[in-house]
mmCIF file of C-alpha atoms in Angstrom:
data_model
loop_
_atom_site.group_PDB
_atom_site.id
_atom_site.type_symbol
_atom_site.label_atom_id
_atom_site.label_comp_id
_atom_site.label_asym_id
_atom_site.label_seq_id
_atom_site.Cartn_x
_atom_site.Cartn_y
_atom_site.Cartn_z
ATOM 1 C CA MET A 1 0.000 0.000 0.000
ATOM 2 C CA SER A 2 1.375 3.452 -0.836
ATOM 3 C CA ALA A 3 0.916 6.870 0.743
ATOM 4 C CA ARG A 4 -2.150 8.818 -0.271
ATOM 5 C CA SER A 5 -3.289 12.429 -0.017
ATOM 6 C CA ILE A 6 -6.343 13.875 1.685
ATOM 7 C CA THR A 7 -7.571 17.454 1.878
ATOM 8 C CA VAL A 8 -9.035 18.685 5.155
ATOM 9 C CA ALA A 9 -10.526 21.969 6.329
ATOM 10 C CA GLY A 10 -9.269 22.452 9.863
ATOM 11 C CA GLY A 11 -9.240 19.808 12.564
ATOM 12 C CA ASP A 12 -6.361 17.958 14.136
ATOM 13 C CA LEU A 13 -3.975 15.123 13.399
ATOM 14 C CA PHE A 14 -5.273 13.124 16.389
ATOM 15 C CA ALA A 15 -8.684 12.687 14.754
ATOM 16 C CA ILE A 16 -7.142 11.923 11.356
ATOM 17 C CA ALA A 17 -4.819 9.287 12.853
ATOM 18 C CA ALA A 18 -7.731 7.719 14.728
ATOM 19 C CA GLN A 19 -9.745 7.543 11.502
ATOM 20 C CA GLU A 20 -6.856 6.328 9.309
ATOM 21 C CA TYR A 21 -5.041 3.968 11.692
ATOM 22 C CA GLY A 22 -7.517 3.346 14.513
ATOM 23 C CA ASP A 23 -5.088 4.983 16.996
ATOM 24 C CA ALA A 24 -4.947 8.728 17.689
ATOM 25 C CA LEU A 25 -1.429 8.375 19.126
ATOM 26 C CA LEU A 26 -0.119 7.680 15.627
ATOM 27 C CA TRP A 27 -0.627 11.351 14.708
ATOM 28 C CA THR A 28 3.169 11.780 14.709
ATOM 29 C CA ARG A 29 3.448 9.528 11.626
ATOM 30 C CA ILE A 30 1.227 11.931 9.705
ATOM 31 C CA ALA A 31 3.074 14.927 11.181
ATOM 32 C CA ALA A 32 6.459 13.530 10.081
ATOM 33 C CA ALA A 33 5.224 12.768 6.559
ATOM 34 C CA ASN A 34 4.045 16.368 6.221
ATOM 35 C CA LYS A 35 6.880 18.077 8.133
ATOM 36 C CA LEU A 36 4.427 19.354 10.764
ATOM 37 C CA TYR A 37 5.085 19.922 14.457
ATOM 38 C CA ASP A 38 1.661 21.063 15.592
ATOM 39 C CA PRO A 39 -1.235 18.578 15.551
ATOM 40 C CA LEU A 40 -3.790 21.363 14.982
ATOM 41 C CA ILE A 41 -4.709 22.166 11.389
ATOM 42 C CA LEU A 42 -5.787 25.700 10.598
ATOM 43 C CA GLY A 43 -7.474 26.385 7.283
ATOM 44 C CA VAL A 44 -7.442 24.001 4.326
ATOM 45 C CA ALA A 45 -4.513 21.577 4.074
ATOM 46 C CA THR A 46 -3.588 18.678 1.818
ATOM 47 C CA LEU A 47 -1.891 15.966 3.855
ATOM 48 C CA THR A 48 0.101 12.906 2.890
ATOM 49 C CA ILE A 49 -1.136 9.864 4.799
ATOM 50 C CA PRO A 50 1.583 7.203 5.085
ATOM 51 C CA PRO A 51 0.403 3.602 4.737
ATOM 52 C CA PRO A 52 -0.165 1.614 7.942
ATOM 53 C CA SER A 53 3.100 0.172 9.180
ATOM 54 C CA THR A 54 3.718 -3.460 10.048
ATOM 55 C CA ASP A 55 6.950 -2.471 11.850
ATOM 56 C CA THR A 56 6.218 -2.349 15.596
ATOM 57 C CA ALA A 57 8.652 0.523 16.268
ATOM 58 C CA ALA A 58 7.297 2.633 13.416
ATOM 59 C CA ALA A 59 3.711 1.781 14.317
ATOM 60 C CA SER A 60 4.215 3.265 17.782
ATOM 61 C CA GLY A 61 4.044 6.699 16.169
ATOM 62 C CA LEU A 62 7.057 7.994 18.073
ATOM 63 C CA ILE A 63 9.708 9.850 16.153
ATOM 64 C CA ASP A 64 13.206 10.544 17.475
ATOM 65 C CA GLY A 65 13.314 14.084 18.802
ATOM 66 C CA PHE A 66 9.545 14.570 18.539
ATOM 67 C CA SER A 67 7.589 12.582 21.049
ATOM 68 C CA PRO A 68 5.637 13.367 24.189
ATOM 69 C CA VAL A 69 7.706 12.661 27.276
ATOM 70 C CA ILE A 70 6.337 12.126 30.779
ATOM 71 C CA VAL A 71 9.057 12.152 33.411
ATOM 72 C CA PRO A 72 8.470 11.403 37.113
ATOM 73 C CA VAL A 73 9.929 14.103 39.363
ATOM 74 C CA ALA A 74 9.910 14.910 43.044
ATOM 75 C CA PRO A 75 6.523 16.163 44.238
ATOM 76 C CA THR A 76 6.052 19.856 43.573
ATOM 77 C CA PRO A 77 5.201 22.300 46.312
ATOM 78 C CA THR A 78 1.477 22.749 46.646
ATOM 79 C CA ARG A 79 -0.169 26.109 46.378
ATOM 80 C CA ALA A 80 -3.136 27.257 48.379
ATOM 81 C CA ALA A 81 -6.315 26.998 46.399
ATOM 82 C CA THR A 82 -7.957 30.272 45.507
ATOM 83 C CA SER A 83 -11.690 30.793 45.634
ATOM 84 C CA GLY A 84 -13.392 28.346 43.274
ATOM 85 C CA GLN A 85 -10.251 26.239 42.680
ATOM 86 C CA SER A 86 -9.381 22.962 44.344
ATOM 87 C CA ALA A 87 -5.822 22.427 45.578
ATOM 88 C CA ALA A 88 -5.688 19.142 43.617
ATOM 89 C CA SER A 89 -6.067 20.982 40.319
ATOM 90 C CA SER A 90 -3.110 23.327 40.744
ATOM 91 C CA ALA A 91 -0.140 23.052 38.424
ATOM 92 C CA ILE A 92 3.068 25.001 37.852
ATOM 93 C CA THR A 93 4.507 25.892 34.454
ATOM 94 C CA ASP A 94 8.272 26.339 34.260
ATOM 95 C CA ASP A 95 10.146 28.764 31.986
ATOM 96 C CA ASP A 96 10.331 26.174 29.166
ATOM 97 C CA GLY A 97 6.581 25.585 29.143
ATOM 98 C CA ALA A 98 6.713 22.224 30.955
ATOM 99 C CA ILE A 99 3.628 21.550 33.033
ATOM 100 C CA ILE A 100 4.434 20.235 36.509
ATOM 101 C CA THR A 101 1.401 18.854 38.332
ATOM 102 C CA ASP A 102 0.915 18.131 42.025
ATOM 103 C CA ASP A 103 1.165 14.395 41.376
ATOM 104 C CA GLY A 104 4.857 14.879 40.567
ATOM 105 C CA PHE A 105 4.820 14.451 36.786
ATOM 106 C CA VAL A 106 6.187 16.763 34.137
ATOM 107 C CA THR A 107 4.680 16.803 30.657
ATOM 108 C CA VAL A 108 6.868 18.248 27.915
ATOM 109 C CA LEU A 109 6.725 18.070 24.114
ATOM 110 C CA VAL A 110 10.290 17.774 22.905
#
């Protein structure tokens, strides 16, 4: 099976990957084939859809240097909840845009 092209008007690569491959996490395969870094599509775009892969590593959708990374870290200091906010929902964002939650995990797109 060879790559094919589709034209979309807005949307995101998660939904396209779910429709094409049955797994939204494979959006990075479509992103790599189209040299995209953002899963959101603004306006009209023609995308190359790579064929489904039988290679387990390739089918994971992860690309060197471009994959979501979740790293356990020491628990972050908690902040007092303000009116209308629960303490469990607080999170800290560092200077690089990493989101550090109270459960001690950092989420970063690298």
